């Protein structure tokens, strides 16, 4: 495993981090607790010491399972990353900015973006309880809340750093303009954003800004929720309530399949999977500090960690990039 310094902080994060969205179950067709706990254990045992979760993932379930999985382990050897700013319970519902309608345990509910100081303080205490810890290594705003001043959100994060409840503060899904406004109040450690072979829009402005201002970039959805594994094109079956039925519709699936077929010889020459090749390519892109990779079981977690063993030559990277340029025309 490789480790990289996050922004201007002292945090050293594993280059591939464990993404805990899927083990929350909601939007992913459920989950198996035993397999999920085993996946976290396998990730840690193979050097993937950075775990990224959020209250919204399973409406608290993902954080609870991460807390259970790390119980009894050396907390100082683990970097816990979680988030705040999405609310759904009765006391907060209707406050903030409406995001979307969801379902939990068969009951409909509405999710709002809500990042006031009072709500942040409340959410952090709930996350600490679920995670079974007394500090969070990196706390991140999950989505921008246009009903709350950015300065108020940043002031709350600054207070939490002073109190020792979080080591560093970051954001997710922020534009360059929002980063600039936030940093007028607080120096941010990172911005977690969507980035993949099929989605490289951040390279235009966000990556140059991050490099210039020592802001780490944490890339989520590098596999485009499993599409770039190639399994979807090989009789991969999704459960009826899996959100990816609609998500994959944004892509030209025939062209994606052809692209994966053209780069698969590179993976095969290294006795690696397409998933490992895609992850390794992503870690080598300028400005990318950490790449999140989800896993539902131990086997998948180990395979993700092993992606960093791939040594890609300049010629191989060029081949992949040439094929990507054809795909994105």
PDB file of C-alpha atoms in Angstrom:
ATOM      1  CA  UNK A   1       0.000   0.000   0.000  1.00  0.00           C
ATOM      2  CA  UNK A   2       1.070   3.590  -0.616  1.00  0.00           C
ATOM      3  CA  UNK A   3       0.276   6.486   1.711  1.00  0.00           C
ATOM      4  CA  UNK A   4      -0.092  10.138   0.827  1.00  0.00           C
ATOM      5  CA  UNK A   5      -0.220  13.355   2.814  1.00  0.00           C
ATOM      6  CA  UNK A   6      -3.645  15.010   2.650  1.00  0.00           C
ATOM      7  CA  UNK A   7      -3.449  18.653   1.624  1.00  0.00           C
ATOM      8  CA  UNK A   8      -1.643  20.815   4.166  1.00  0.00           C
ATOM      9  CA  UNK A   9      -2.453  18.471   7.085  1.00  0.00           C
ATOM     10  CA  UNK A  10      -0.350  15.875   8.867  1.00  0.00           C
ATOM     11  CA  UNK A  11      -2.771  13.107   7.910  1.00  0.00           C
ATOM     12  CA  UNK A  12      -1.253  10.227   5.963  1.00  0.00           C
ATOM     13  CA  UNK A  13      -4.006   8.379   4.109  1.00  0.00           C
ATOM     14  CA  UNK A  14      -3.875   5.129   2.175  1.00  0.00           C
ATOM     15  CA  UNK A  15      -3.850   5.934  -1.535  1.00  0.00           C
ATOM     16  CA  UNK A  16      -6.767   3.560  -2.013  1.00  0.00           C
ATOM     17  CA  UNK A  17      -9.310   4.015   0.766  1.00  0.00           C
ATOM     18  CA  UNK A  18     -12.266   1.868   1.724  1.00  0.00           C
ATOM     19  CA  UNK A  19     -15.516   3.466   0.563  1.00  0.00           C
ATOM     20  CA  UNK A  20     -18.396   2.423   2.808  1.00  0.00           C
ATOM     21  CA  UNK A  21     -21.420   3.616   0.825  1.00  0.00           C
ATOM     22  CA  UNK A  22     -22.496   0.184  -0.421  1.00  0.00           C
ATOM     23  CA  UNK A  23     -22.318  -1.537   2.966  1.00  0.00           C
ATOM     24  CA  UNK A  24     -24.969   0.871   4.199  1.00  0.00           C
ATOM     25  CA  UNK A  25     -27.356  -1.050   1.972  1.00  0.00           C
ATOM     26  CA  UNK A  26     -29.709   1.728   0.908  1.00  0.00           C
ATOM     27  CA  UNK A  27     -29.701   2.291  -2.859  1.00  0.00           C
ATOM     28  CA  UNK A  28     -27.459  -0.755  -3.315  1.00  0.00           C
ATOM     29  CA  UNK A  29     -29.925  -3.608  -3.008  1.00  0.00           C
ATOM     30  CA  UNK A  30     -29.251  -4.316   0.666  1.00  0.00           C
ATOM     31  CA  UNK A  31     -26.175  -5.771   2.340  1.00  0.00           C
ATOM     32  CA  UNK A  32     -24.866  -8.741   4.310  1.00  0.00           C
ATOM     33  CA  UNK A  33     -23.480  -7.618   7.665  1.00  0.00           C
ATOM     34  CA  UNK A  34     -21.060 -10.522   8.076  1.00  0.00           C
ATOM     35  CA  UNK A  35     -19.564  -9.926   4.636  1.00  0.00           C
ATOM     36  CA  UNK A  36     -19.397  -6.169   5.212  1.00  0.00           C
ATOM     37  CA  UNK A  37     -17.489  -6.503   8.489  1.00  0.00           C
ATOM     38  CA  UNK A  38     -15.148  -9.022   6.842  1.00  0.00           C
ATOM     39  CA  UNK A  39     -14.544  -6.542   4.004  1.00  0.00           C
ATOM     40  CA  UNK A  40     -13.471  -3.807   6.423  1.00  0.00           C
ATOM     41  CA  UNK A  41     -11.198  -6.210   8.303  1.00  0.00           C
ATOM     42  CA  UNK A  42      -9.600  -7.372   5.052  1.00  0.00           C
ATOM     43  CA  UNK A  43      -9.079  -3.786   3.913  1.00  0.00           C
ATOM     44  CA  UNK A  44      -7.304  -2.890   7.154  1.00  0.00           C
ATOM     45  CA  UNK A  45      -5.227  -6.067   7.135  1.00  0.00           C
ATOM     46  CA  UNK A  46      -3.996  -5.245   3.620  1.00  0.00           C
ATOM     47  CA  UNK A  47      -2.937  -1.695   4.386  1.00  0.00           C
ATOM     48  CA  UNK A  48      -6.121   0.134   3.413  1.00  0.00           C
ATOM     49  CA  UNK A  49      -6.141   2.068   6.682  1.00  0.00           C
ATOM     50  CA  UNK A  50      -8.404   4.899   5.510  1.00  0.00           C
ATOM     51  CA  UNK A  51     -12.147   4.288   5.864  1.00  0.00           C
ATOM     52  CA  UNK A  52     -14.651   6.712   4.342  1.00  0.00           C
ATOM     53  CA  UNK A  53     -18.278   6.643   5.455  1.00  0.00           C
ATOM     54  CA  UNK A  54     -21.215   8.992   6.106  1.00  0.00           C
ATOM     55  CA  UNK A  55     -24.386   9.123   8.219  1.00  0.00           C
ATOM     56  CA  UNK A  56     -26.496   8.973   5.055  1.00  0.00           C
ATOM     57  CA  UNK A  57     -25.017   5.596   4.040  1.00  0.00           C
ATOM     58  CA  UNK A  58     -27.680   3.264   5.363  1.00  0.00           C
ATOM     59  CA  UNK A  59     -29.078   6.082   7.525  1.00  0.00           C
ATOM     60  CA  UNK A  60     -26.444   5.416  10.191  1.00  0.00           C
ATOM     61  CA  UNK A  61     -25.886   1.717   9.467  1.00  0.00           C
ATOM     62  CA  UNK A  62     -22.598   2.168   7.595  1.00  0.00           C
ATOM     63  CA  UNK A  63     -21.051   4.168  10.442  1.00  0.00           C
ATOM     64  CA  UNK A  64     -22.277   1.604  12.970  1.00  0.00           C
ATOM     65  CA  UNK A  65     -20.698  -1.261  11.036  1.00  0.00           C
ATOM     66  CA  UNK A  66     -17.418   0.627  10.658  1.00  0.00           C
ATOM     67  CA  UNK A  67     -17.476   1.219  14.417  1.00  0.00           C
ATOM     68  CA  UNK A  68     -18.077  -2.467  15.062  1.00  0.00           C
ATOM     69  CA  UNK A  69     -15.357  -3.515  12.614  1.00  0.00           C
ATOM     70  CA  UNK A  70     -12.643  -1.340  14.171  1.00  0.00           C
ATOM     71  CA  UNK A  71     -13.567  -2.146  17.760  1.00  0.00           C
ATOM     72  CA  UNK A  72     -10.485  -3.531  19.498  1.00  0.00           C
ATOM     73  CA  UNK A  73      -8.090  -2.350  16.783  1.00  0.00           C
ATOM     74  CA  UNK A  74      -5.374   0.275  17.166  1.00  0.00           C
ATOM     75  CA  UNK A  75      -7.354   3.467  16.568  1.00  0.00           C
ATOM     76  CA  UNK A  76      -4.200   5.483  15.852  1.00  0.00           C
ATOM     77  CA  UNK A  77      -3.456   3.228  12.872  1.00  0.00           C
ATOM     78  CA  UNK A  78      -6.844   3.951  11.274  1.00  0.00           C
ATOM     79  CA  UNK A  79      -8.028   7.133   9.596  1.00  0.00           C
ATOM     80  CA  UNK A  80     -11.779   7.622   9.925  1.00  0.00           C
ATOM     81  CA  UNK A  81     -13.386   9.890   7.361  1.00  0.00           C
ATOM     82  CA  UNK A  82     -17.055  10.730   7.659  1.00  0.00           C
ATOM     83  CA  UNK A  83     -19.438  13.476   6.653  1.00  0.00           C
ATOM     84  CA  UNK A  84     -22.322  15.692   7.727  1.00  0.00           C
ATOM     85  CA  UNK A  85     -24.973  17.854   6.163  1.00  0.00           C
ATOM     86  CA  UNK A  86     -27.642  15.421   4.919  1.00  0.00           C
ATOM     87  CA  UNK A  87     -30.637  15.098   7.237  1.00  0.00           C
ATOM     88  CA  UNK A  88     -33.775  13.020   7.098  1.00  0.00           C
ATOM     89  CA  UNK A  89     -35.146  12.472  10.626  1.00  0.00           C
ATOM     90  CA  UNK A  90     -38.331  14.092  11.887  1.00  0.00           C
ATOM     91  CA  UNK A  91     -36.643  16.814  13.938  1.00  0.00           C
ATOM     92  CA  UNK A  92     -34.658  18.176  10.981  1.00  0.00           C
ATOM     93  CA  UNK A  93     -36.782  17.166   7.996  1.00  0.00           C
ATOM     94  CA  UNK A  94     -37.927  20.201   6.092  1.00  0.00           C
ATOM     95  CA  UNK A  95     -34.965  22.312   7.195  1.00  0.00           C
ATOM     96  CA  UNK A  96     -32.291  23.332   4.755  1.00  0.00           C
ATOM     97  CA  UNK A  97     -32.347  22.655   1.031  1.00  0.00           C
ATOM     98  CA  UNK A  98     -34.485  19.801  -0.344  1.00  0.00           C
ATOM     99  CA  UNK A  99     -32.271  17.182  -2.038  1.00  0.00           C
ATOM    100  CA  UNK A 100     -34.366  14.159  -3.008  1.00  0.00           C
ATOM    101  CA  UNK A 101     -36.981  11.681  -1.850  1.00  0.00           C
ATOM    102  CA  UNK A 102     -35.763   8.309  -0.568  1.00  0.00           C
ATOM    103  CA  UNK A 103     -36.982   5.216   1.226  1.00  0.00           C
ATOM    104  CA  UNK A 104     -35.829   3.503   4.413  1.00  0.00           C
ATOM    105  CA  UNK A 105     -37.201   0.228   5.752  1.00  0.00           C
ATOM    106  CA  UNK A 106     -40.100   0.522   3.349  1.00  0.00           C
ATOM    107  CA  UNK A 107     -41.035   4.012   4.494  1.00  0.00           C
ATOM    108  CA  UNK A 108     -40.712   7.124   2.303  1.00  0.00           C
ATOM    109  CA  UNK A 109     -38.684  10.051   3.568  1.00  0.00           C
ATOM    110  CA  UNK A 110     -37.179  13.248   2.228  1.00  0.00           C
ATOM    111  CA  UNK A 111     -33.485  14.109   2.384  1.00  0.00           C
ATOM    112  CA  UNK A 112     -32.317  17.705   2.891  1.00  0.00           C
ATOM    113  CA  UNK A 113     -28.937  19.421   2.699  1.00  0.00           C
ATOM    114  CA  UNK A 114     -28.507  21.202   6.017  1.00  0.00           C
ATOM    115  CA  UNK A 115     -25.164  22.577   7.218  1.00  0.00           C
ATOM    116  CA  UNK A 116     -25.890  25.037  10.027  1.00  0.00           C
ATOM    117  CA  UNK A 117     -23.552  25.233  12.997  1.00  0.00           C
ATOM    118  CA  UNK A 118     -26.067  23.671  15.381  1.00  0.00           C
ATOM    119  CA  UNK A 119     -26.756  20.766  13.044  1.00  0.00           C
ATOM    120  CA  UNK A 120     -23.049  20.074  12.483  1.00  0.00           C
ATOM    121  CA  UNK A 121     -22.401  19.893  16.234  1.00  0.00           C
ATOM    122  CA  UNK A 122     -25.378  17.541  16.606  1.00  0.00           C
ATOM    123  CA  UNK A 123     -24.335  15.286  13.735  1.00  0.00           C
ATOM    124  CA  UNK A 124     -20.736  14.973  14.929  1.00  0.00           C
ATOM    125  CA  UNK A 125     -21.836  13.720  18.336  1.00  0.00           C
ATOM    126  CA  UNK A 126     -24.088  11.145  16.658  1.00  0.00           C
ATOM    127  CA  UNK A 127     -21.286  10.030  14.340  1.00  0.00           C
ATOM    128  CA  UNK A 128     -18.806   9.692  17.213  1.00  0.00           C
ATOM    129  CA  UNK A 129     -21.289   7.446  19.012  1.00  0.00           C
ATOM    130  CA  UNK A 130     -21.950   5.254  15.983  1.00  0.00           C
ATOM    131  CA  UNK A 131     -18.249   4.977  15.164  1.00  0.00           C
ATOM    132  CA  UNK A 132     -17.319   4.240  18.775  1.00  0.00           C
ATOM    133  CA  UNK A 133     -14.528   6.807  18.864  1.00  0.00           C
ATOM    134  CA  UNK A 134     -13.780  10.176  20.432  1.00  0.00           C
ATOM    135  CA  UNK A 135     -12.383  11.878  17.329  1.00  0.00           C
ATOM    136  CA  UNK A 136     -12.782  11.888  13.562  1.00  0.00           C
ATOM    137  CA  UNK A 137      -9.707  12.233  11.391  1.00  0.00           C
ATOM    138  CA  UNK A 138     -11.425  14.082   8.548  1.00  0.00           C
ATOM    139  CA  UNK A 139     -14.937  15.518   8.720  1.00  0.00           C
ATOM    140  CA  UNK A 140     -16.435  16.502   5.375  1.00  0.00           C
ATOM    141  CA  UNK A 141     -19.491  18.453   4.288  1.00  0.00           C
ATOM    142  CA  UNK A 142     -21.425  15.924   2.193  1.00  0.00           C
ATOM    143  CA  UNK A 143     -23.094  18.346  -0.240  1.00  0.00           C
ATOM    144  CA  UNK A 144     -23.234  22.157  -0.425  1.00  0.00           C
ATOM    145  CA  UNK A 145     -26.231  23.656   1.365  1.00  0.00           C
ATOM    146  CA  UNK A 146     -27.313  26.838  -0.392  1.00  0.00           C
ATOM    147  CA  UNK A 147     -29.529  27.876   2.535  1.00  0.00           C
ATOM    148  CA  UNK A 148     -26.593  28.209   4.963  1.00  0.00           C
ATOM    149  CA  UNK A 149     -23.736  30.688   4.726  1.00  0.00           C
ATOM    150  CA  UNK A 150     -20.490  28.897   3.876  1.00  0.00           C
ATOM    151  CA  UNK A 151     -18.743  30.939   6.561  1.00  0.00           C
ATOM    152  CA  UNK A 152     -21.115  29.571   9.230  1.00  0.00           C
ATOM    153  CA  UNK A 153     -20.341  25.998   8.179  1.00  0.00           C
ATOM    154  CA  UNK A 154     -16.606  26.689   8.215  1.00  0.00           C
ATOM    155  CA  UNK A 155     -16.771  28.357  11.629  1.00  0.00           C
ATOM    156  CA  UNK A 156     -18.402  25.233  13.055  1.00  0.00           C
ATOM    157  CA  UNK A 157     -15.657  23.052  11.589  1.00  0.00           C
ATOM    158  CA  UNK A 158     -12.999  25.348  13.019  1.00  0.00           C
ATOM    159  CA  UNK A 159     -14.583  25.018  16.467  1.00  0.00           C
ATOM    160  CA  UNK A 160     -14.598  21.218  16.212  1.00  0.00           C
ATOM    161  CA  UNK A 161     -10.891  21.237  15.325  1.00  0.00           C
ATOM    162  CA  UNK A 162     -10.178  23.423  18.349  1.00  0.00           C
ATOM    163  CA  UNK A 163     -12.149  21.016  20.550  1.00  0.00           C
ATOM    164  CA  UNK A 164     -10.152  18.058  19.253  1.00  0.00           C
ATOM    165  CA  UNK A 165     -13.240  16.251  17.965  1.00  0.00           C
ATOM    166  CA  UNK A 166     -11.915  16.348  14.416  1.00  0.00           C
ATOM    167  CA  UNK A 167      -8.348  16.512  13.160  1.00  0.00           C
ATOM    168  CA  UNK A 168      -9.087  18.135   9.823  1.00  0.00           C
ATOM    169  CA  UNK A 169     -11.985  19.530   7.818  1.00  0.00           C
ATOM    170  CA  UNK A 170     -12.939  18.987   4.226  1.00  0.00           C
ATOM    171  CA  UNK A 171     -15.841  19.340   1.837  1.00  0.00           C
ATOM    172  CA  UNK A 172     -17.438  17.271  -0.888  1.00  0.00           C
ATOM    173  CA  UNK A 173     -18.777  18.305  -4.286  1.00  0.00           C
ATOM    174  CA  UNK A 174     -17.532  21.894  -3.976  1.00  0.00           C
ATOM    175  CA  UNK A 175     -16.799  24.096  -6.976  1.00  0.00           C
ATOM    176  CA  UNK A 176     -13.690  26.271  -7.172  1.00  0.00           C
ATOM    177  CA  UNK A 177     -15.777  29.330  -6.295  1.00  0.00           C
ATOM    178  CA  UNK A 178     -17.151  27.605  -3.195  1.00  0.00           C
ATOM    179  CA  UNK A 179     -13.645  26.508  -2.152  1.00  0.00           C
ATOM    180  CA  UNK A 180     -12.408  30.087  -2.397  1.00  0.00           C
ATOM    181  CA  UNK A 181     -15.291  31.366  -0.296  1.00  0.00           C
ATOM    182  CA  UNK A 182     -14.779  28.652   2.324  1.00  0.00           C
ATOM    183  CA  UNK A 183     -11.067  29.271   2.615  1.00  0.00           C
ATOM    184  CA  UNK A 184     -11.681  32.877   3.514  1.00  0.00           C
ATOM    185  CA  UNK A 185     -12.714  31.411   6.889  1.00  0.00           C
ATOM    186  CA  UNK A 186     -10.913  28.070   7.216  1.00  0.00           C
ATOM    187  CA  UNK A 187      -8.062  26.299   5.431  1.00  0.00           C
ATOM    188  CA  UNK A 188      -9.578  23.116   4.031  1.00  0.00           C
ATOM    189  CA  UNK A 189      -7.790  19.788   3.853  1.00  0.00           C
ATOM    190  CA  UNK A 190      -9.689  18.289   0.941  1.00  0.00           C
ATOM    191  CA  UNK A 191     -12.518  18.191  -1.538  1.00  0.00           C
ATOM    192  CA  UNK A 192     -14.180  14.819  -2.218  1.00  0.00           C
ATOM    193  CA  UNK A 193     -15.508  14.747  -5.767  1.00  0.00           C
ATOM    194  CA  UNK A 194     -16.680  12.328  -8.434  1.00  0.00           C
ATOM    195  CA  UNK A 195     -13.870  11.344 -10.794  1.00  0.00           C
ATOM    196  CA  UNK A 196     -13.365   8.439 -13.157  1.00  0.00           C
ATOM    197  CA  UNK A 197     -12.222   7.515 -16.642  1.00  0.00           C
ATOM    198  CA  UNK A 198     -15.741   8.416 -17.775  1.00  0.00           C
ATOM    199  CA  UNK A 199     -15.998  11.624 -15.758  1.00  0.00           C
ATOM    200  CA  UNK A 200     -12.907  13.858 -15.917  1.00  0.00           C
ATOM    201  CA  UNK A 201     -14.518  17.304 -15.739  1.00  0.00           C
ATOM    202  CA  UNK A 202     -12.580  18.252 -12.575  1.00  0.00           C
ATOM    203  CA  UNK A 203      -9.358  18.294 -14.599  1.00  0.00           C
ATOM    204  CA  UNK A 204     -10.365  21.620 -16.162  1.00  0.00           C
ATOM    205  CA  UNK A 205     -10.383  23.844 -13.081  1.00  0.00           C
ATOM    206  CA  UNK A 206     -10.674  21.945  -9.805  1.00  0.00           C
ATOM    207  CA  UNK A 207      -7.442  19.955 -10.112  1.00  0.00           C
ATOM    208  CA  UNK A 208      -5.289  23.023 -10.958  1.00  0.00           C
ATOM    209  CA  UNK A 209      -6.859  24.936  -8.047  1.00  0.00           C
ATOM    210  CA  UNK A 210      -6.269  22.064  -5.635  1.00  0.00           C
ATOM    211  CA  UNK A 211      -2.631  21.681  -6.683  1.00  0.00           C
ATOM    212  CA  UNK A 212      -2.001  25.409  -6.362  1.00  0.00           C
ATOM    213  CA  UNK A 213      -3.646  25.660  -2.928  1.00  0.00           C
ATOM    214  CA  UNK A 214      -2.560  22.373  -1.295  1.00  0.00           C
ATOM    215  CA  UNK A 215      -6.056  20.907  -1.203  1.00  0.00           C
ATOM    216  CA  UNK A 216      -6.258  17.132  -1.374  1.00  0.00           C
ATOM    217  CA  UNK A 217      -8.663  15.545  -3.823  1.00  0.00           C
ATOM    218  CA  UNK A 218     -10.493  12.412  -2.702  1.00  0.00           C
ATOM    219  CA  UNK A 219     -11.966  10.736  -5.767  1.00  0.00           C
ATOM    220  CA  UNK A 220     -15.239   8.863  -5.394  1.00  0.00           C
ATOM    221  CA  UNK A 221     -16.962   6.606  -7.941  1.00  0.00           C
ATOM    222  CA  UNK A 222     -13.710   5.765  -9.788  1.00  0.00           C
ATOM    223  CA  UNK A 223     -15.361   2.553 -10.991  1.00  0.00           C
ATOM    224  CA  UNK A 224     -18.588   4.380 -11.892  1.00  0.00           C
ATOM    225  CA  UNK A 225     -20.432   2.269  -9.332  1.00  0.00           C
ATOM    226  CA  UNK A 226     -19.164  -0.963 -10.833  1.00  0.00           C
ATOM    227  CA  UNK A 227     -19.621  -0.195 -14.530  1.00  0.00           C
ATOM    228  CA  UNK A 228     -15.863  -0.098 -15.192  1.00  0.00           C
ATOM    229  CA  UNK A 229     -15.345  -3.532 -13.653  1.00  0.00           C
ATOM    230  CA  UNK A 230     -16.774  -4.977 -16.856  1.00  0.00           C
ATOM    231  CA  UNK A 231     -19.017  -7.320 -14.845  1.00  0.00           C
ATOM    232  CA  UNK A 232     -22.158  -5.506 -15.967  1.00  0.00           C
ATOM    233  CA  UNK A 233     -21.436  -6.618 -19.531  1.00  0.00           C
ATOM    234  CA  UNK A 234     -20.866 -10.237 -18.500  1.00  0.00           C
ATOM    235  CA  UNK A 235     -24.296 -11.201 -17.169  1.00  0.00           C
ATOM    236  CA  UNK A 236     -23.966  -8.917 -14.142  1.00  0.00           C
ATOM    237  CA  UNK A 237     -27.328  -8.845 -12.408  1.00  0.00           C
ATOM    238  CA  UNK A 238     -28.634  -5.942 -10.339  1.00  0.00           C
ATOM    239  CA  UNK A 239     -31.407  -6.236  -7.771  1.00  0.00           C
ATOM    240  CA  UNK A 240     -34.655  -4.453  -8.532  1.00  0.00           C
ATOM    241  CA  UNK A 241     -34.046  -1.682  -5.982  1.00  0.00           C
ATOM    242  CA  UNK A 242     -30.443  -1.038  -7.077  1.00  0.00           C
ATOM    243  CA  UNK A 243     -30.095   2.621  -8.109  1.00  0.00           C
ATOM    244  CA  UNK A 244     -27.601   1.699 -10.821  1.00  0.00           C
ATOM    245  CA  UNK A 245     -30.409   0.688 -13.177  1.00  0.00           C
ATOM    246  CA  UNK A 246     -30.966   4.381 -13.760  1.00  0.00           C
ATOM    247  CA  UNK A 247     -27.414   5.568 -13.101  1.00  0.00           C
ATOM    248  CA  UNK A 248     -25.854   3.563 -15.937  1.00  0.00           C
ATOM    249  CA  UNK A 249     -28.303   5.111 -18.371  1.00  0.00           C
ATOM    250  CA  UNK A 250     -26.203   8.267 -18.653  1.00  0.00           C
ATOM    251  CA  UNK A 251     -23.439   6.389 -20.489  1.00  0.00           C
ATOM    252  CA  UNK A 252     -23.125   5.044 -24.019  1.00  0.00           C
ATOM    253  CA  UNK A 253     -22.841   1.457 -22.809  1.00  0.00           C
ATOM    254  CA  UNK A 254     -21.770   0.020 -26.171  1.00  0.00           C
ATOM    255  CA  UNK A 255     -18.817   2.409 -26.359  1.00  0.00           C
ATOM    256  CA  UNK A 256     -17.885   1.760 -22.712  1.00  0.00           C
ATOM    257  CA  UNK A 257     -17.879  -1.980 -23.349  1.00  0.00           C
ATOM    258  CA  UNK A 258     -15.682  -1.561 -26.437  1.00  0.00           C
ATOM    259  CA  UNK A 259     -13.268   0.643 -24.475  1.00  0.00           C
ATOM    260  CA  UNK A 260     -12.938  -1.939 -21.711  1.00  0.00           C
ATOM    261  CA  UNK A 261     -12.299  -4.663 -24.269  1.00  0.00           C
ATOM    262  CA  UNK A 262      -9.492  -2.588 -25.815  1.00  0.00           C
ATOM    263  CA  UNK A 263      -7.668  -1.961 -22.525  1.00  0.00           C
ATOM    264  CA  UNK A 264      -8.247  -5.406 -21.026  1.00  0.00           C
ATOM    265  CA  UNK A 265      -5.035  -6.833 -22.587  1.00  0.00           C
ATOM    266  CA  UNK A 266      -3.043  -4.474 -20.346  1.00  0.00           C
ATOM    267  CA  UNK A 267      -4.712  -5.943 -17.280  1.00  0.00           C
ATOM    268  CA  UNK A 268      -4.322  -9.492 -18.562  1.00  0.00           C
ATOM    269  CA  UNK A 269      -0.605  -8.995 -19.192  1.00  0.00           C
ATOM    270  CA  UNK A 270      -0.200  -8.233 -15.489  1.00  0.00           C
ATOM    271  CA  UNK A 271      -2.516 -10.985 -14.239  1.00  0.00           C
ATOM    272  CA  UNK A 272      -4.776  -8.217 -12.967  1.00  0.00           C
ATOM    273  CA  UNK A 273      -8.478  -7.473 -13.272  1.00  0.00           C
ATOM    274  CA  UNK A 274     -10.012  -4.552 -15.136  1.00  0.00           C
ATOM    275  CA  UNK A 275     -11.033  -3.136 -11.756  1.00  0.00           C
ATOM    276  CA  UNK A 276      -7.433  -3.113 -10.560  1.00  0.00           C
ATOM    277  CA  UNK A 277      -6.218  -1.495 -13.773  1.00  0.00           C
ATOM    278  CA  UNK A 278      -8.867   1.245 -13.552  1.00  0.00           C
ATOM    279  CA  UNK A 279      -8.099   1.931  -9.881  1.00  0.00           C
ATOM    280  CA  UNK A 280      -4.356   2.101 -10.511  1.00  0.00           C
ATOM    281  CA  UNK A 281      -4.808   4.474 -13.453  1.00  0.00           C
ATOM    282  CA  UNK A 282      -6.937   6.727 -11.268  1.00  0.00           C
ATOM    283  CA  UNK A 283      -4.335   6.902  -8.476  1.00  0.00           C
ATOM    284  CA  UNK A 284      -1.734   8.066 -11.014  1.00  0.00           C
ATOM    285  CA  UNK A 285      -3.669  11.087 -12.279  1.00  0.00           C
ATOM    286  CA  UNK A 286      -2.359  14.573 -11.326  1.00  0.00           C
ATOM    287  CA  UNK A 287      -3.893  16.086  -8.206  1.00  0.00           C
ATOM    288  CA  UNK A 288      -5.624  12.901  -7.039  1.00  0.00           C
ATOM    289  CA  UNK A 289      -4.610  12.159  -3.441  1.00  0.00           C
ATOM    290  CA  UNK A 290      -6.917   9.300  -2.476  1.00  0.00           C
ATOM    291  CA  UNK A 291      -9.182   7.020  -4.486  1.00  0.00           C
ATOM    292  CA  UNK A 292     -12.221   5.461  -2.810  1.00  0.00           C
ATOM    293  CA  UNK A 293     -13.080   1.859  -3.598  1.00  0.00           C
ATOM    294  CA  UNK A 294     -16.061   0.044  -2.165  1.00  0.00           C
ATOM    295  CA  UNK A 295     -16.144  -3.656  -1.334  1.00  0.00           C
ATOM    296  CA  UNK A 296     -18.987  -5.877  -0.177  1.00  0.00           C
ATOM    297  CA  UNK A 297     -16.767  -8.769   0.925  1.00  0.00           C
ATOM    298  CA  UNK A 298     -13.187  -9.597   1.902  1.00  0.00           C
ATOM    299  CA  UNK A 299     -12.217 -10.835  -1.553  1.00  0.00           C
ATOM    300  CA  UNK A 300     -13.178  -7.548  -3.185  1.00  0.00           C
ATOM    301  CA  UNK A 301     -11.366  -5.506  -0.523  1.00  0.00           C
ATOM    302  CA  UNK A 302      -8.143  -7.469  -0.992  1.00  0.00           C
ATOM    303  CA  UNK A 303      -8.355  -7.111  -4.765  1.00  0.00           C
ATOM    304  CA  UNK A 304      -8.753  -3.337  -4.398  1.00  0.00           C
ATOM    305  CA  UNK A 305      -5.719  -3.077  -2.139  1.00  0.00           C
ATOM    306  CA  UNK A 306      -3.661  -5.180  -4.546  1.00  0.00           C
ATOM    307  CA  UNK A 307      -4.341  -2.710  -7.363  1.00  0.00           C
ATOM    308  CA  UNK A 308      -1.406  -0.663  -6.110  1.00  0.00           C
ATOM    309  CA  UNK A 309       0.947  -3.493  -7.028  1.00  0.00           C
ATOM    310  CA  UNK A 310       0.399  -2.746 -10.703  1.00  0.00           C
ATOM    311  CA  UNK A 311       3.365  -1.010 -12.313  1.00  0.00           C
ATOM    312  CA  UNK A 312       2.119   0.854 -15.370  1.00  0.00           C
ATOM    313  CA  UNK A 313       4.727   2.031 -17.853  1.00  0.00           C
ATOM    314  CA  UNK A 314       4.520   5.311 -19.731  1.00  0.00           C
ATOM    315  CA  UNK A 315       3.629   3.336 -22.865  1.00  0.00           C
ATOM    316  CA  UNK A 316       0.796   1.509 -21.109  1.00  0.00           C
ATOM    317  CA  UNK A 317      -0.592   4.706 -19.640  1.00  0.00           C
ATOM    318  CA  UNK A 318      -0.434   6.302 -23.067  1.00  0.00           C
ATOM    319  CA  UNK A 319      -2.318   3.370 -24.613  1.00  0.00           C
ATOM    320  CA  UNK A 320      -5.081   3.742 -22.027  1.00  0.00           C
ATOM    321  CA  UNK A 321      -5.248   7.506 -22.517  1.00  0.00           C
ATOM    322  CA  UNK A 322      -5.433   7.185 -26.302  1.00  0.00           C
ATOM    323  CA  UNK A 323      -8.349   4.777 -25.973  1.00  0.00           C
ATOM    324  CA  UNK A 324      -9.977   7.144 -23.475  1.00  0.00           C
ATOM    325  CA  UNK A 325      -9.674  10.019 -25.938  1.00  0.00           C
ATOM    326  CA  UNK A 326     -11.595   7.932 -28.477  1.00  0.00           C
ATOM    327  CA  UNK A 327     -14.274   7.101 -25.924  1.00  0.00           C
ATOM    328  CA  UNK A 328     -14.796  10.698 -24.834  1.00  0.00           C
ATOM    329  CA  UNK A 329     -15.037  12.230 -28.315  1.00  0.00           C
TER     330      UNK A 329
END
